[in-house]
mmCIF file of C-alpha atoms in Angstrom:
data_model
loop_
_atom_site.group_PDB
_atom_site.id
_atom_site.type_symbol
_atom_site.label_atom_id
_atom_site.label_comp_id
_atom_site.label_asym_id
_atom_site.label_seq_id
_atom_site.Cartn_x
_atom_site.Cartn_y
_atom_site.Cartn_z
ATOM 1 C CA MET A 1 76.326 105.293 119.152
ATOM 2 C CA THR A 2 72.713 104.325 119.759
ATOM 3 C CA PRO A 3 71.207 100.963 120.750
ATOM 4 C CA SER A 4 69.900 100.581 117.187
ATOM 5 C CA ASP A 5 73.510 100.269 116.015
ATOM 6 C CA ARG A 6 73.639 96.803 117.592
ATOM 7 C CA ASP A 7 71.811 93.548 117.047
ATOM 8 C CA ALA A 8 70.209 91.378 119.718
ATOM 9 C CA THR A 9 73.594 89.947 120.734
ATOM 10 C CA GLY A 10 75.153 93.367 121.179
ATOM 11 C CA LEU A 11 77.326 93.171 118.066
ATOM 12 C CA LEU A 12 77.865 96.222 115.884
ATOM 13 C CA THR A 13 75.499 96.404 112.916
ATOM 14 C CA ARG A 14 76.570 99.818 111.568
ATOM 15 C CA PRO A 15 80.195 100.453 110.599
ATOM 16 C CA GLU A 16 82.093 102.978 112.680
ATOM 17 C CA PRO A 17 83.688 105.837 110.725
ATOM 18 C CA PHE A 18 87.313 105.715 109.658
ATOM 19 C CA VAL A 19 89.797 107.858 107.769
ATOM 20 C CA GLN A 20 89.354 107.436 104.028
ATOM 21 C CA LEU A 21 91.168 109.405 101.326
ATOM 22 C CA VAL A 22 90.158 107.306 98.304
ATOM 23 C CA THR A 23 86.664 105.866 98.049
ATOM 24 C CA PRO A 24 85.966 102.402 96.601
ATOM 25 C CA THR A 25 84.999 104.097 93.315
ATOM 26 C CA GLY A 26 88.287 105.991 93.128
ATOM 27 C CA GLU A 27 87.100 109.395 94.290
ATOM 28 C CA ARG A 28 89.760 111.409 96.128
ATOM 29 C CA ARG A 29 88.521 112.838 99.424
ATOM 30 C CA ALA A 30 90.231 115.871 100.924
ATOM 31 C CA ASN A 31 91.334 115.630 104.551
ATOM 32 C CA ALA A 32 93.023 118.622 106.162
ATOM 33 C CA GLU A 33 94.757 116.492 108.806
ATOM 34 C CA PHE A 34 95.982 113.593 106.681
ATOM 35 C CA ASP A 35 96.593 115.175 103.245
ATOM 36 C CA PRO A 36 99.833 116.966 104.254
ATOM 37 C CA TRP A 37 101.365 113.598 105.113
ATOM 38 C CA ILE A 38 101.051 112.375 101.529
ATOM 39 C CA ALA A 39 101.720 115.662 99.745
ATOM 40 C CA ASP A 40 104.752 114.076 98.070
ATOM 41 C CA ILE A 41 102.731 111.188 96.613
ATOM 42 C CA ASP A 42 102.125 112.157 92.986
ATOM 43 C CA LEU A 43 100.462 110.077 90.272
ATOM 44 C CA ALA A 44 103.720 108.262 89.492
ATOM 45 C CA ALA A 45 104.066 107.265 93.141
ATOM 46 C CA ILE A 46 100.461 106.080 93.228
ATOM 47 C CA GLY A 47 101.230 103.985 90.166
ATOM 48 C CA ARG A 48 104.146 102.396 92.024
ATOM 49 C CA LEU A 49 101.879 101.582 94.971
ATOM 50 C CA TYR A 50 99.478 99.946 92.515
ATOM 51 C CA ARG A 51 102.359 97.948 91.070
ATOM 52 C CA ASP A 52 103.371 96.731 94.530
ATOM 53 C CA MET A 53 99.841 95.632 95.372
ATOM 54 C CA SER A 54 99.329 93.892 92.032
ATOM 55 C CA ILE A 55 102.581 91.933 92.190
ATOM 56 C CA VAL A 56 102.057 90.722 95.744
ATOM 57 C CA ARG A 57 98.500 89.675 94.921
ATOM 58 C CA ARG A 58 99.849 87.629 92.005
ATOM 59 C CA ILE A 59 102.578 86.123 94.160
ATOM 60 C CA ASP A 60 99.954 85.248 96.741
ATOM 61 C CA SER A 61 97.714 83.503 94.210
ATOM 62 C CA GLU A 62 100.703 81.584 92.841
ATOM 63 C CA ALA A 63 101.650 80.471 96.359
ATOM 64 C CA THR A 64 98.089 79.276 96.925
ATOM 65 C CA ALA A 65 98.241 77.293 93.673
ATOM 66 C CA LEU A 66 101.594 75.802 94.677
ATOM 67 C CA GLN A 67 100.096 74.613 97.952
ATOM 68 C CA ARG A 68 97.115 73.072 96.214
ATOM 69 C CA GLN A 69 99.525 71.246 93.919
ATOM 70 C CA GLY A 70 101.484 69.781 96.823
ATOM 71 C CA GLU A 71 104.533 72.029 96.567
ATOM 72 C CA LEU A 72 103.880 73.767 99.921
ATOM 73 C CA GLY A 73 102.640 72.330 103.165
ATOM 74 C CA LEU A 74 100.506 75.370 104.000
ATOM 75 C CA TRP A 75 99.979 78.971 102.924
ATOM 76 C CA PRO A 76 98.253 81.939 104.648
ATOM 77 C CA PRO A 77 96.775 84.119 101.866
ATOM 78 C CA LEU A 78 96.821 87.912 102.053
ATOM 79 C CA ALA A 79 94.325 88.701 99.246
ATOM 80 C CA GLY A 80 92.287 91.767 100.158
ATOM 81 C CA GLN A 81 94.843 93.170 102.583
ATOM 82 C CA GLU A 82 97.336 94.528 100.049
ATOM 83 C CA ALA A 83 96.673 98.226 100.735
ATOM 84 C CA ALA A 84 97.039 97.815 104.492
ATOM 85 C CA GLN A 85 100.409 96.139 104.087
ATOM 86 C CA ILE A 86 101.865 98.118 101.194
ATOM 87 C CA GLY A 87 100.699 101.487 102.501
ATOM 88 C CA SER A 88 102.202 100.926 105.933
ATOM 89 C CA ALA A 89 105.418 99.277 104.734
ATOM 90 C CA ARG A 90 106.182 102.065 102.260
ATOM 91 C CA ALA A 91 106.018 104.531 105.146
ATOM 92 C CA LEU A 92 108.979 102.846 106.865
ATOM 93 C CA ARG A 93 112.623 103.838 106.708
ATOM 94 C CA ASP A 94 115.322 101.284 106.015
ATOM 95 C CA ASP A 95 116.530 101.440 109.624
ATOM 96 C CA ASP A 96 113.088 100.780 111.096
ATOM 97 C CA PHE A 97 112.488 97.191 112.184
ATOM 98 C CA VAL A 98 109.450 95.067 111.339
ATOM 99 C CA PHE A 99 107.938 92.370 113.536
ATOM 100 C CA SER A 100 105.179 90.600 111.641
ATOM 101 C CA SER A 101 102.794 87.705 111.872
ATOM 102 C CA TYR A 102 102.641 84.994 109.203
ATOM 103 C CA ARG A 103 100.476 86.901 106.674
ATOM 104 C CA GLU A 104 102.582 89.990 105.940
ATOM 105 C CA HIS A 105 104.013 88.827 102.613
ATOM 106 C CA ALA A 106 103.497 92.279 101.082
ATOM 107 C CA VAL A 107 105.490 93.878 103.890
ATOM 108 C CA ALA A 108 108.291 91.395 103.254
ATOM 109 C CA TRP A 109 108.155 92.310 99.563
ATOM 110 C CA CYS A 110 108.647 95.977 100.443
ATOM 111 C CA ARG A 111 111.599 95.082 102.681
ATOM 112 C CA GLY A 112 113.371 93.383 99.783
ATOM 113 C CA VAL A 113 112.686 89.764 100.728
ATOM 114 C CA GLN A 114 112.667 87.501 97.689
ATOM 115 C CA PRO A 115 109.392 85.625 97.083
ATOM 116 C CA ALA A 116 111.140 82.259 97.278
ATOM 117 C CA GLU A 117 112.446 83.219 100.730
ATOM 118 C CA MET A 118 108.865 83.895 101.824
ATOM 119 C CA LEU A 119 107.791 80.415 100.751
ATOM 120 C CA SER A 120 110.749 78.279 101.810
ATOM 121 C CA VAL A 121 109.545 77.855 105.396
ATOM 122 C CA TRP A 122 106.113 76.769 104.140
ATOM 123 C CA ARG A 123 107.789 74.202 101.899
ATOM 124 C CA GLY A 124 109.807 72.868 104.827
ATOM 125 C CA THR A 125 113.231 73.556 103.343
ATOM 126 C CA ALA A 126 114.177 76.201 105.913
ATOM 127 C CA ALA A 127 113.504 76.869 109.563
ATOM 128 C CA SER A 128 113.010 80.532 108.665
ATOM 129 C CA GLY A 129 112.922 82.295 105.364
ATOM 130 C CA TRP A 130 115.532 85.053 105.546
ATOM 131 C CA ASN A 131 118.202 86.786 107.583
ATOM 132 C CA PRO A 132 116.317 89.385 109.669
ATOM 133 C CA PHE A 133 119.253 91.790 109.789
ATOM 134 C CA GLU A 134 119.571 91.919 106.008
ATOM 135 C CA HIS A 135 116.053 93.312 105.700
ATOM 136 C CA ASN A 136 115.371 94.756 109.166
ATOM 137 C CA MET A 137 112.405 92.441 109.371
ATOM 138 C CA ALA A 138 112.053 89.518 111.747
ATOM 139 C CA VAL A 139 110.954 86.207 110.284
ATOM 140 C CA PRO A 140 107.195 85.507 110.553
ATOM 141 C CA GLN A 141 105.851 84.826 114.032
ATOM 142 C CA ILE A 142 103.435 81.903 114.278
ATOM 143 C CA ILE A 143 102.566 82.375 117.961
ATOM 144 C CA ILE A 144 99.625 84.778 117.875
ATOM 145 C CA GLY A 145 100.600 88.249 119.087
ATOM 146 C CA ALA A 146 104.068 87.377 120.408
ATOM 147 C CA GLN A 147 105.707 89.739 117.899
ATOM 148 C CA SER A 148 104.121 92.733 119.640
ATOM 149 C CA LEU A 149 106.333 92.082 122.678
ATOM 150 C CA HIS A 150 109.397 91.725 120.474
ATOM 151 C CA ALA A 151 108.620 95.014 118.741
ATOM 152 C CA THR A 152 108.148 96.781 122.054
ATOM 153 C CA GLY A 153 111.399 95.490 123.523
ATOM 154 C CA TYR A 154 113.298 96.413 120.372
ATOM 155 C CA ALA A 155 111.763 99.893 120.404
ATOM 156 C CA MET A 156 112.727 100.413 124.034
ATOM 157 C CA GLY A 157 116.289 99.493 123.088
ATOM 158 C CA LEU A 158 116.226 102.028 120.242
ATOM 159 C CA ALA A 159 115.147 104.744 122.652
ATOM 160 C CA TRP A 160 117.862 103.854 125.163
ATOM 161 C CA GLU A 161 120.473 104.040 122.392
ATOM 162 C CA GLY A 162 119.256 107.474 121.319
ATOM 163 C CA SER A 163 118.184 106.326 117.850
ATOM 164 C CA ASP A 164 115.284 107.967 116.039
ATOM 165 C CA ALA A 165 114.382 104.705 114.297
ATOM 166 C CA ALA A 166 111.158 102.917 115.192
ATOM 167 C CA SER A 167 109.685 99.440 115.176
ATOM 168 C CA ILE A 168 106.322 98.277 113.929
ATOM 169 C CA SER A 169 104.319 95.236 114.929
ATOM 170 C CA TYR A 170 101.721 93.698 112.622
ATOM 171 C CA PHE A 171 98.908 91.534 113.958
ATOM 172 C CA GLY A 172 95.295 90.722 113.235
ATOM 173 C CA ASP A 173 92.088 91.506 115.052
ATOM 174 C CA GLY A 174 92.168 88.105 116.751
ATOM 175 C CA ALA A 175 95.536 88.860 118.342
ATOM 176 C CA THR A 176 94.069 91.786 120.280
ATOM 177 C CA SER A 177 92.481 89.217 122.609
ATOM 178 C CA GLU A 178 95.888 87.762 123.431
ATOM 179 C CA GLY A 179 97.727 88.642 126.620
ATOM 180 C CA ASP A 180 100.966 89.247 124.735
ATOM 181 C CA VAL A 181 99.477 92.139 122.773
ATOM 182 C CA ASN A 182 97.967 93.759 125.841
ATOM 183 C CA GLU A 183 101.203 93.380 127.803
ATOM 184 C CA ALA A 184 103.092 94.962 124.925
ATOM 185 C CA LEU A 185 100.689 97.905 124.892
ATOM 186 C CA VAL A 186 101.218 98.407 128.629
ATOM 187 C CA PHE A 187 105.022 98.382 128.380
ATOM 188 C CA ALA A 188 105.075 100.561 125.252
ATOM 189 C CA ALA A 189 102.864 103.193 126.837
ATOM 190 C CA SER A 190 104.684 103.126 130.174
ATOM 191 C CA PHE A 191 108.109 103.615 128.588
ATOM 192 C CA ASP A 192 107.059 105.778 125.601
ATOM 193 C CA ALA A 193 108.516 103.178 123.274
ATOM 194 C CA PRO A 194 108.869 104.267 119.615
ATOM 195 C CA VAL A 195 106.654 101.503 118.260
ATOM 196 C CA VAL A 196 103.628 101.372 115.975
ATOM 197 C CA PHE A 197 101.019 98.705 116.663
ATOM 198 C CA PHE A 198 99.444 97.972 113.294
ATOM 199 C CA CYS A 199 96.284 95.892 113.587
ATOM 200 C CA GLN A 200 94.838 94.552 110.357
ATOM 201 C CA ASN A 201 91.206 94.077 111.248
ATOM 202 C CA ASN A 202 90.254 91.650 108.495
ATOM 203 C CA GLN A 203 86.944 90.887 110.227
ATOM 204 C CA TRP A 204 87.629 87.236 111.026
ATOM 205 C CA ALA A 205 89.932 85.560 113.563
ATOM 206 C CA ILE A 206 89.851 82.286 111.681
ATOM 207 C CA SER A 207 86.114 81.534 112.039
ATOM 208 C CA GLU A 208 85.133 84.057 114.724
ATOM 209 C CA PRO A 209 83.882 87.532 113.700
ATOM 210 C CA VAL A 210 85.615 90.516 115.226
ATOM 211 C CA GLY A 211 82.377 91.572 116.931
ATOM 212 C CA LEU A 212 82.630 88.603 119.287
ATOM 213 C CA GLN A 213 86.005 89.841 120.515
ATOM 214 C CA SER A 214 85.271 93.537 120.784
ATOM 215 C CA LYS A 215 81.979 95.399 121.081
ATOM 216 C CA GLN A 216 83.826 98.619 120.273
ATOM 217 C CA PRO A 217 86.154 99.472 117.370
ATOM 218 C CA LEU A 218 89.591 98.093 118.152
ATOM 219 C CA ALA A 219 91.229 101.510 117.811
ATOM 220 C CA ARG A 220 89.349 102.633 120.921
ATOM 221 C CA ARG A 221 91.379 100.220 123.011
ATOM 222 C CA ALA A 222 94.327 102.565 122.648
ATOM 223 C CA ASP A 223 92.619 105.044 124.980
ATOM 224 C CA GLY A 224 92.812 102.613 127.870
ATOM 225 C CA PHE A 225 96.564 102.244 127.423
ATOM 226 C CA GLY A 226 97.228 105.961 127.113
ATOM 227 C CA MET A 227 98.191 106.137 123.451
ATOM 228 C CA PRO A 228 96.539 107.545 120.313
ATOM 229 C CA GLY A 229 94.365 105.236 118.245
ATOM 230 C CA ILE A 230 93.793 105.787 114.527
ATOM 231 C CA ARG A 231 91.040 103.975 112.647
ATOM 232 C CA VAL A 232 91.691 103.972 108.930
ATOM 233 C CA ASP A 233 90.201 102.388 105.810
ATOM 234 C CA GLY A 234 92.605 99.503 105.398
ATOM 235 C CA ASN A 235 91.673 99.106 101.721
ATOM 236 C CA ASP A 236 92.782 102.685 101.003
ATOM 237 C CA VAL A 237 96.525 102.658 100.414
ATOM 238 C CA LEU A 238 96.874 106.443 100.687
ATOM 239 C CA ALA A 239 95.008 106.662 103.986
ATOM 240 C CA VAL A 240 97.130 103.833 105.404
ATOM 241 C CA LEU A 241 100.338 105.486 104.205
ATOM 242 C CA ALA A 242 99.355 108.796 105.811
ATOM 243 C CA ALA A 243 98.290 107.208 109.109
ATOM 244 C CA THR A 244 101.501 105.197 109.390
ATOM 245 C CA ARG A 245 103.647 108.229 108.629
ATOM 246 C CA ILE A 246 101.852 110.140 111.390
ATOM 247 C CA ALA A 247 102.451 107.307 113.854
ATOM 248 C CA LEU A 248 106.109 106.942 112.887
ATOM 249 C CA ASP A 249 106.713 110.667 113.179
ATOM 250 C CA ARG A 250 105.259 110.598 116.673
ATOM 251 C CA ALA A 251 107.529 107.693 117.595
ATOM 252 C CA ARG A 252 110.634 109.432 116.216
ATOM 253 C CA ARG A 253 109.881 112.580 118.233
ATOM 254 C CA GLY A 254 109.915 110.541 121.425
ATOM 255 C CA ASP A 255 106.165 110.829 122.005
ATOM 256 C CA GLY A 256 105.607 107.100 122.292
ATOM 257 C CA PRO A 257 103.494 104.424 120.606
ATOM 258 C CA THR A 258 100.427 104.623 118.377
ATOM 259 C CA PHE A 259 97.764 101.998 117.674
ATOM 260 C CA ILE A 260 96.449 101.827 114.109
ATOM 261 C CA GLU A 261 93.379 99.800 113.214
ATOM 262 C CA ALA A 262 93.274 99.202 109.450
ATOM 263 C CA VAL A 263 89.767 98.044 108.588
ATOM 264 C CA THR A 264 90.158 95.547 105.776
ATOM 265 C CA TYR A 265 88.965 92.084 104.770
ATOM 266 C CA ARG A 266 90.483 88.666 104.216
ATOM 267 C CA LEU A 267 89.008 87.592 100.874
ATOM 268 C CA GLY A 268 90.443 84.092 101.043
ATOM 269 C CA PRO A 269 90.698 81.479 103.779
ATOM 270 C CA HIS A 270 92.617 81.961 107.010
ATOM 271 C CA THR A 271 95.083 79.444 105.600
ATOM 272 C CA THR A 272 94.806 76.894 102.845
ATOM 273 C CA ALA A 273 93.703 74.411 105.538
ATOM 274 C CA ASP A 274 90.607 76.524 106.268
ATOM 275 C CA ASP A 275 87.163 76.423 104.631
ATOM 276 C CA PRO A 276 85.651 79.924 105.007
ATOM 277 C CA LYS A 277 82.382 78.819 103.400
ATOM 278 C CA ARG A 278 81.510 77.270 106.736
ATOM 279 C CA TYR A 279 81.273 80.639 108.455
ATOM 280 C CA ARG A 280 80.990 83.375 105.765
ATOM 281 C CA THR A 281 78.341 84.132 103.170
ATOM 282 C CA ASP A 282 78.858 84.795 99.473
ATOM 283 C CA ASP A 283 77.018 88.106 99.871
ATOM 284 C CA GLU A 284 79.522 89.264 102.478
ATOM 285 C CA ILE A 285 82.476 88.465 100.248
ATOM 286 C CA ALA A 286 80.816 90.138 97.254
ATOM 287 C CA GLU A 287 80.230 93.287 99.296
ATOM 288 C CA TRP A 288 83.898 93.482 100.263
ATOM 289 C CA ARG A 289 85.067 92.790 96.702
ATOM 290 C CA GLU A 290 83.405 96.057 95.767
ATOM 291 C CA ARG A 291 85.867 97.756 98.138
ATOM 292 C CA ASP A 292 88.894 96.153 96.479
ATOM 293 C CA PRO A 293 92.110 98.072 97.239
ATOM 294 C CA LEU A 294 93.518 97.633 93.728
ATOM 295 C CA THR A 295 90.525 98.645 91.629
ATOM 296 C CA ARG A 296 90.014 101.874 93.552
ATOM 297 C CA VAL A 297 93.600 102.965 92.886
ATOM 298 C CA LEU A 298 93.213 102.165 89.198
ATOM 299 C CA ALA A 299 89.973 104.174 89.126
ATOM 300 C CA LEU A 300 91.698 107.108 90.827
ATOM 301 C CA LEU A 301 94.515 107.064 88.282
ATOM 302 C CA GLU A 302 92.106 106.840 85.362
ATOM 303 C CA ALA A 303 90.083 109.765 86.688
ATOM 304 C CA SER A 304 93.340 111.717 86.938
ATOM 305 C CA GLY A 305 94.134 111.210 83.262
ATOM 306 C CA VAL A 306 96.580 108.322 83.563
ATOM 307 C CA ASP A 307 96.531 105.575 80.931
ATOM 308 C CA SER A 308 95.208 103.055 83.435
ATOM 309 C CA ALA A 309 94.735 100.323 80.822
ATOM 310 C CA GLY A 310 98.348 100.602 79.760
ATOM 311 C CA LEU A 311 99.522 100.622 83.346
ATOM 312 C CA GLU A 312 97.434 97.553 84.121
ATOM 313 C CA ARG A 313 98.917 95.654 81.142
ATOM 314 C CA GLU A 314 102.445 96.587 82.146
ATOM 315 C CA VAL A 315 101.948 95.657 85.780
ATOM 316 C CA THR A 316 100.199 92.403 84.902
ATOM 317 C CA ALA A 317 103.205 91.381 82.810
ATOM 318 C CA ASP A 318 105.554 92.185 85.712
ATOM 319 C CA ALA A 319 103.351 90.243 88.112
ATOM 320 C CA ASP A 320 103.176 87.202 85.855
ATOM 321 C CA LEU A 321 106.954 87.239 85.515
ATOM 322 C CA ALA A 322 107.368 87.384 89.290
ATOM 323 C CA ALA A 323 104.989 84.433 89.653
ATOM 324 C CA ALA A 324 106.846 82.399 87.030
ATOM 325 C CA GLU A 325 110.184 83.096 88.696
ATOM 326 C CA LEU A 326 108.708 82.126 92.047
ATOM 327 C CA ARG A 327 107.438 78.789 90.722
ATOM 328 C CA ALA A 328 110.748 78.024 89.064
ATOM 329 C CA SER A 329 112.730 78.779 92.215
ATOM 330 C CA ILE A 330 110.492 77.129 94.780
ATOM 331 C CA THR A 331 110.245 73.818 92.946
ATOM 332 C CA THR A 332 114.030 73.520 92.743
ATOM 333 C CA LEU A 333 114.772 74.126 96.433
ATOM 334 C CA ALA A 334 116.798 71.261 97.836
ATOM 335 C CA ASP A 335 115.605 69.384 100.909
ATOM 336 C CA PRO A 336 117.842 70.045 103.924
ATOM 337 C CA GLU A 337 119.899 67.297 105.491
ATOM 338 C CA PRO A 338 118.012 65.914 108.528
ATOM 339 C CA LEU A 339 120.654 66.754 111.149
ATOM 340 C CA THR A 340 120.692 70.444 110.188
ATOM 341 C CA VAL A 341 117.575 70.818 112.341
ATOM 342 C CA PHE A 342 119.970 71.156 115.302
ATOM 343 C CA ASP A 343 122.257 73.786 113.761
ATOM 344 C CA HIS A 344 120.677 76.994 115.051
ATOM 345 C CA VAL A 345 118.662 75.983 118.094
ATOM 346 C CA TYR A 346 121.092 77.648 120.522
ATOM 347 C CA ALA A 347 123.872 80.169 120.079
ATOM 348 C CA GLU A 348 126.317 77.831 121.837
ATOM 349 C CA PRO A 349 126.510 73.995 121.919
ATOM 350 C CA ASN A 350 125.221 72.243 125.026
ATOM 351 C CA THR A 351 124.967 68.668 126.269
ATOM 352 C CA HIS A 352 121.157 68.618 126.157
ATOM 353 C CA LEU A 353 121.142 69.369 122.431
ATOM 354 C CA ALA A 354 124.065 67.023 121.787
ATOM 355 C CA ARG A 355 122.140 64.193 123.415
ATOM 356 C CA GLN A 356 119.113 64.838 121.206
ATOM 357 C CA ARG A 357 121.302 64.988 118.126
ATOM 358 C CA ASP A 358 122.886 61.664 119.047
ATOM 359 C CA HIS A 359 119.467 60.054 119.561
ATOM 360 C CA TYR A 360 118.244 61.337 116.200
ATOM 361 C CA THR A 361 121.427 60.190 114.453
ATOM 362 C CA ARG A 362 120.897 56.671 115.753
ATOM 363 C CA TYR A 363 117.229 56.825 114.755
ATOM 364 C CA LEU A 364 118.163 57.755 111.178
ATOM 365 C CA ALA A 365 120.655 54.898 111.082
ATOM 366 C CA MET A 366 117.759 52.469 111.557
ATOM 367 C CA PHE A 367 116.679 53.250 108.006
ATOM 368 C CA ASP A 368 120.048 52.490 106.451
ATOM 369 C CA GLU A 369 119.946 49.588 104.084
ATOM 370 C CA PRO A 370 122.543 48.223 101.662
ATOM 371 C CA GLY A 371 122.532 50.524 98.647
ATOM 372 C CA ALA A 372 120.368 53.189 100.280
ATOM 373 C CA GLY A 373 121.613 56.766 99.865
ATOM 374 C CA ALA A 374 121.212 59.823 102.026
ATOM 375 C CA SER A 375 118.297 61.019 99.882
ATOM 376 C CA ASP A 376 116.440 57.758 100.591
ATOM 377 C CA ARG A 377 116.888 58.243 104.323
ATOM 378 C CA THR A 378 115.710 61.832 104.078
ATOM 379 C CA GLU A 379 112.644 60.800 102.130
ATOM 380 C CA GLY A 380 111.798 58.171 104.691
ATOM 381 C CA THR A 381 112.131 60.356 107.758
ATOM 382 C CA THR A 382 111.217 63.939 106.899
ATOM 383 C CA ARG A 383 108.202 63.739 104.634
#
């Protein structure tokens, strides 16, 4: 890299290379190292990956609409990151365990989580959306980067038990500045933990560009921790699938962790409470739309002789049905009773929690009036 690759502030001005198997225009690029890892992915399988990405994009847009209409308190959109999530999630085995942040809705989809379960926590009707052990996926982590420690500890436990399963931790580029992530990388490398660190570099940590956090590609950080780093086109579902399979195979062989940087882009806001127009330009967004992960797969299929128009119609119908079912289910979720907030705080009862419950019970009683029902009290205290 030469000095001309940086601007006056030292930020990168020329993109670093990454692994790419499908170009934005749908051209298939041969890669002797990565192609063997997706040799089983035929046109039908590519069509299924396209279906996954299309449905989760539609679910995501429906969730955004629900929030705007007052049905959800907040929503973190994933638009633009479908290939990074679907490609990596479809590389996992059922017995692998996922530790995600709050944006991995497509990963949850692949793990069999129902869309309504993804949204219930954002509606406020559940403390968490699903049972982690039913899907081998922990509920979303709001604390930035904390899930990387959980994934590392779980992976160390897998190794001690002699299992060949692995764990995977998803986080964004902003999380790489957190101590939790760096501590997890240290422990994983030191103990050869079978864990994959999957960083979705979507270019923006809320309103800060990735260049302010790292003057080098994030994948290069792996060198300092003594693990391989793979930089892949995060909008290329085949490249992501291949890279994740490579990392998982390494973990299963007992060779330790791998860091994957999937270079992608967050097309929407950080959350529905964010206004990205304050820090991003329309030209930047337009440039990334040309690299859309869905259109390139459709172009690849069309160039391969597949009836892409027919596939698109079929998938669109499936996606619209999923969105309609989501809306119908989310708007009928019942509000929880106020005192259930104490039900799963600790595994065992204790006097500290009992005291808080008693205080809250007496607080709720203050709103009791002649003729007032439980729903009236709930409305007055939880909304």
